[in-house]
Amino acid sequence: FHCSSHVQQLIRGQSTNEVLGDLNFILMPFPNHHRSLRVVARYFLEGGKQMRFLSAECYFDRAIRGYPDDVVVRQIYSMYLARKGRHAQAIEQLQEAVQLLEGPSMELHYNLALLYADVKDYDRANEHAAIAYGLGHPLTGLRDRLVREGQWRSQEAFEKGRSAAP
C-alpha cells in the first residue's frame, strides 16, 4: 500500500503528503525492502529534500547493518553511489556483493566492469567483462564502450594475459 505507483513515480505520498513519509513507514520496520530502497535512491538523486527523515545514506546504512548478506541492497546502494560520483565506494559495495554470492553473477560482474571503466581501471574492467560475457551476459554496451575507448580485450586475450602473468 505505501509503495504505490504514485510513490514509486515520486508523484506524491500514498498515506502522507510526502513520498518520503510512505517510504520511511516501510523502511523503518523493513530496512532492506528493495523496491523502497530503489525509490529512496531515486528520490534523493532527483533532488528530493531530506525533511525530518533519514538521508539516503542512512537508509542504506541501516539496511546493510541489519542485513549484511543482502546482495540486492548492496547493488542498489552501489548504483546510488555511482550516480553520486562516488565510484570507489560503489565499487566496494559491488565487490562485497560478489564475495557474498556462492557462485558468479553475470549482472554483478557486468556492473562492476562498468564501474571500473568509469574510473579507467581497464585491466579490472576487462577482467570482470570476461566473467560476465563468459557467463552469457547478453548486453554488448560494456564491450562497445571498451572498444570505443580502445581498451577492449577479448576473453581469449584476457585469459592468455592472465596465464602469462607471474
Tab-separated table of C-alpha atoms in Angstrom:
chain	number	residue	atom	x	y	z
A	1	PHE	CA	0.000	0.000	0.000
A	2	HIS	CA	2.694	2.501	0.985
A	3	CYS	CA	4.866	1.799	-2.067
A	4	SER	CA	2.112	2.577	-4.578
A	5	SER	CA	2.731	3.584	-8.177
A	6	HIS	CA	2.407	7.257	-7.146
A	7	VAL	CA	5.139	6.806	-4.557
A	8	GLN	CA	7.354	4.826	-6.937
A	9	GLN	CA	6.993	7.538	-9.575
A	10	LEU	CA	7.762	10.231	-6.969
A	11	ILE	CA	4.430	11.945	-7.662
A	12	ARG	CA	3.008	12.051	-4.132
A	13	GLY	CA	2.750	10.079	-0.928
A	14	GLN	CA	0.087	7.416	-0.576
A	15	SER	CA	-0.891	7.871	3.075
A	16	THR	CA	1.068	11.068	3.803
A	17	ASN	CA	1.678	14.277	1.887
A	18	GLU	CA	5.260	13.293	1.131
A	19	VAL	CA	6.702	10.403	-0.852
A	20	LEU	CA	9.428	10.017	1.745
A	21	GLY	CA	6.829	9.655	4.507
A	22	ASP	CA	5.479	6.469	2.963
A	23	LEU	CA	8.943	5.140	2.182
A	24	ASN	CA	10.047	5.821	5.745
A	25	PHE	CA	6.964	3.958	7.007
A	26	ILE	CA	8.109	0.868	5.053
A	27	LEU	CA	11.846	1.138	5.692
A	28	MET	CA	11.686	1.577	9.452
A	29	PRO	CA	10.457	-1.990	10.117
A	30	PHE	CA	11.853	-3.440	6.846
A	31	PRO	CA	15.161	-1.634	6.173
A	32	ASN	CA	16.074	-3.936	3.273
A	33	HIS	CA	12.800	-3.528	1.331
A	34	HIS	CA	14.353	-3.456	-2.139
A	35	ARG	CA	11.658	-1.603	-4.048
A	36	SER	CA	11.506	1.118	-1.391
A	37	LEU	CA	15.299	1.477	-1.342
A	38	ARG	CA	15.300	1.919	-5.126
A	39	VAL	CA	12.701	4.665	-4.793
A	40	VAL	CA	14.632	6.314	-1.936
A	41	ALA	CA	17.742	6.326	-4.122
A	42	ARG	CA	15.809	7.945	-6.999
A	43	TYR	CA	14.148	10.414	-4.634
A	44	PHE	CA	17.457	11.763	-3.363
A	45	LEU	CA	19.220	11.546	-6.745
A	46	GLU	CA	16.463	13.657	-8.262
A	47	GLY	CA	16.827	16.358	-5.631
A	48	GLY	CA	14.302	15.271	-3.016
A	49	LYS	CA	14.513	17.050	0.310
A	50	GLN	CA	15.599	15.173	3.429
A	51	MET	CA	12.905	16.784	5.590
A	52	ARG	CA	12.686	15.207	9.031
A	53	PHE	CA	13.507	11.724	7.761
A	54	LEU	CA	16.831	9.980	7.243
A	55	SER	CA	19.192	10.642	4.350
A	56	ALA	CA	19.628	8.050	1.596
A	57	GLU	CA	22.960	7.037	3.120
A	58	CYS	CA	21.284	6.421	6.484
A	59	TYR	CA	18.609	4.211	4.916
A	60	PHE	CA	21.308	2.172	3.166
A	61	ASP	CA	23.446	2.010	6.290
A	62	ARG	CA	20.502	0.625	8.282
A	63	ALA	CA	19.781	-1.957	5.574
A	64	ILE	CA	23.406	-3.123	5.376
A	65	ARG	CA	23.882	-3.256	9.137
A	66	GLY	CA	20.630	-5.173	9.590
A	67	TYR	CA	21.079	-7.450	6.581
A	68	PRO	CA	24.809	-7.580	5.760
A	69	ASP	CA	24.388	-10.558	3.398
A	70	ASP	CA	21.681	-8.937	1.256
A	71	VAL	CA	23.343	-8.673	-2.156
A	72	VAL	CA	20.486	-6.689	-3.701
A	73	VAL	CA	20.794	-3.927	-1.089
A	74	ARG	CA	24.468	-3.605	-1.991
A	75	GLN	CA	23.616	-3.481	-5.708
A	76	ILE	CA	21.066	-0.713	-5.207
A	77	TYR	CA	23.449	1.216	-2.951
A	78	SER	CA	26.244	0.831	-5.496
A	79	MET	CA	24.031	2.305	-8.219
A	80	TYR	CA	23.173	5.210	-5.941
A	81	LEU	CA	26.830	5.855	-5.076
A	82	ALA	CA	27.909	5.664	-8.714
A	83	ARG	CA	25.272	8.188	-9.753
A	84	LYS	CA	26.531	10.474	-6.963
A	85	GLY	CA	30.032	10.199	-8.477
A	86	ARG	CA	31.354	8.151	-5.556
A	87	HIS	CA	32.800	5.394	-7.734
A	88	ALA	CA	35.320	3.972	-5.262
A	89	GLN	CA	32.553	3.359	-2.710
A	90	ALA	CA	30.262	1.960	-5.408
A	91	ILE	CA	32.985	-0.498	-6.416
A	92	GLU	CA	33.448	-1.539	-2.775
A	93	GLN	CA	29.747	-2.358	-2.472
A	94	LEU	CA	29.754	-4.497	-5.627
A	95	GLN	CA	32.975	-6.246	-4.631
A	96	GLU	CA	31.337	-7.147	-1.332
A	97	ALA	CA	28.249	-8.392	-3.192
A	98	VAL	CA	30.434	-10.608	-5.409
A	99	GLN	CA	32.075	-12.067	-2.290
A	100	LEU	CA	28.699	-12.786	-0.687
A	101	LEU	CA	27.396	-14.891	-3.572
A	102	GLU	CA	28.168	-18.583	-3.664
A	103	GLY	CA	28.609	-18.513	-7.444
A	104	PRO	CA	29.391	-15.860	-10.046
A	105	SER	CA	26.728	-13.421	-11.196
A	106	MET	CA	26.916	-12.071	-14.727
A	107	GLU	CA	24.957	-8.981	-13.653
A	108	LEU	CA	27.283	-8.127	-10.769
A	109	HIS	CA	30.407	-8.644	-12.870
A	110	TYR	CA	28.959	-6.606	-15.747
A	111	ASN	CA	28.132	-3.689	-13.442
A	112	LEU	CA	31.495	-3.959	-11.708
A	113	ALA	CA	33.221	-3.834	-15.107
A	114	LEU	CA	31.261	-0.681	-15.972
A	115	LEU	CA	32.353	0.958	-12.717
A	116	TYR	CA	35.993	0.030	-13.328
A	117	ALA	CA	35.698	1.519	-16.823
A	118	ASP	CA	34.307	4.704	-15.238
A	119	VAL	CA	37.488	5.054	-13.171
A	120	LYS	CA	39.656	3.986	-16.140
A	121	ASP	CA	40.902	0.798	-14.478
A	122	TYR	CA	40.690	-1.088	-17.756
A	123	ASP	CA	42.500	-4.221	-16.579
A	124	ARG	CA	39.859	-4.842	-13.931
A	125	ALA	CA	37.097	-3.743	-16.305
A	126	ASN	CA	38.233	-6.407	-18.780
A	127	GLU	CA	38.609	-8.990	-16.021
A	128	HIS	CA	35.000	-8.575	-14.919
A	129	ALA	CA	33.760	-8.187	-18.507
A	130	ALA	CA	35.353	-11.539	-19.337
A	131	ILE	CA	33.484	-13.148	-16.448
A	132	ALA	CA	30.159	-11.500	-17.334
A	133	TYR	CA	30.379	-12.371	-21.026
A	134	GLY	CA	31.750	-15.833	-20.204
A	135	LEU	CA	28.578	-16.413	-18.190
A	136	GLY	CA	26.489	-15.333	-21.186
A	137	HIS	CA	25.610	-11.704	-20.429
A	138	PRO	CA	23.539	-10.592	-23.432
A	139	LEU	CA	24.169	-6.829	-23.436
A	140	THR	CA	27.001	-5.523	-25.598
A	141	GLY	CA	27.143	-1.982	-24.191
A	142	LEU	CA	30.168	-2.691	-21.997
A	143	ARG	CA	32.118	-4.308	-24.821
A	144	ASP	CA	31.113	-1.494	-27.209
A	145	ARG	CA	32.254	1.113	-24.703
A	146	LEU	CA	35.617	-0.563	-24.135
A	147	VAL	CA	36.080	-0.903	-27.915
A	148	ARG	CA	35.290	2.825	-28.404
A	149	GLU	CA	37.836	3.687	-25.723
A	150	GLY	CA	40.420	1.384	-27.333
A	151	GLN	CA	40.529	-0.782	-24.209
A	152	TRP	CA	38.650	-3.966	-25.133
A	153	ARG	CA	40.439	-7.273	-24.741
A	154	SER	CA	38.618	-10.379	-25.864
A	155	GLN	CA	38.052	-13.077	-23.306
A	156	GLU	CA	40.719	-15.208	-25.028
A	157	ALA	CA	43.257	-12.359	-24.870
A	158	PHE	CA	42.382	-11.739	-21.250
A	159	GLU	CA	42.855	-15.417	-20.334
A	160	LYS	CA	46.125	-15.573	-22.272
A	161	GLY	CA	47.463	-12.483	-20.464
A	162	ARG	CA	46.326	-13.854	-17.142
A	163	SER	CA	48.114	-17.186	-17.594
A	164	ALA	CA	51.329	-15.416	-18.735
A	165	ALA	CA	51.423	-13.233	-15.617
A	166	PRO	CA	53.849	-14.400	-12.883
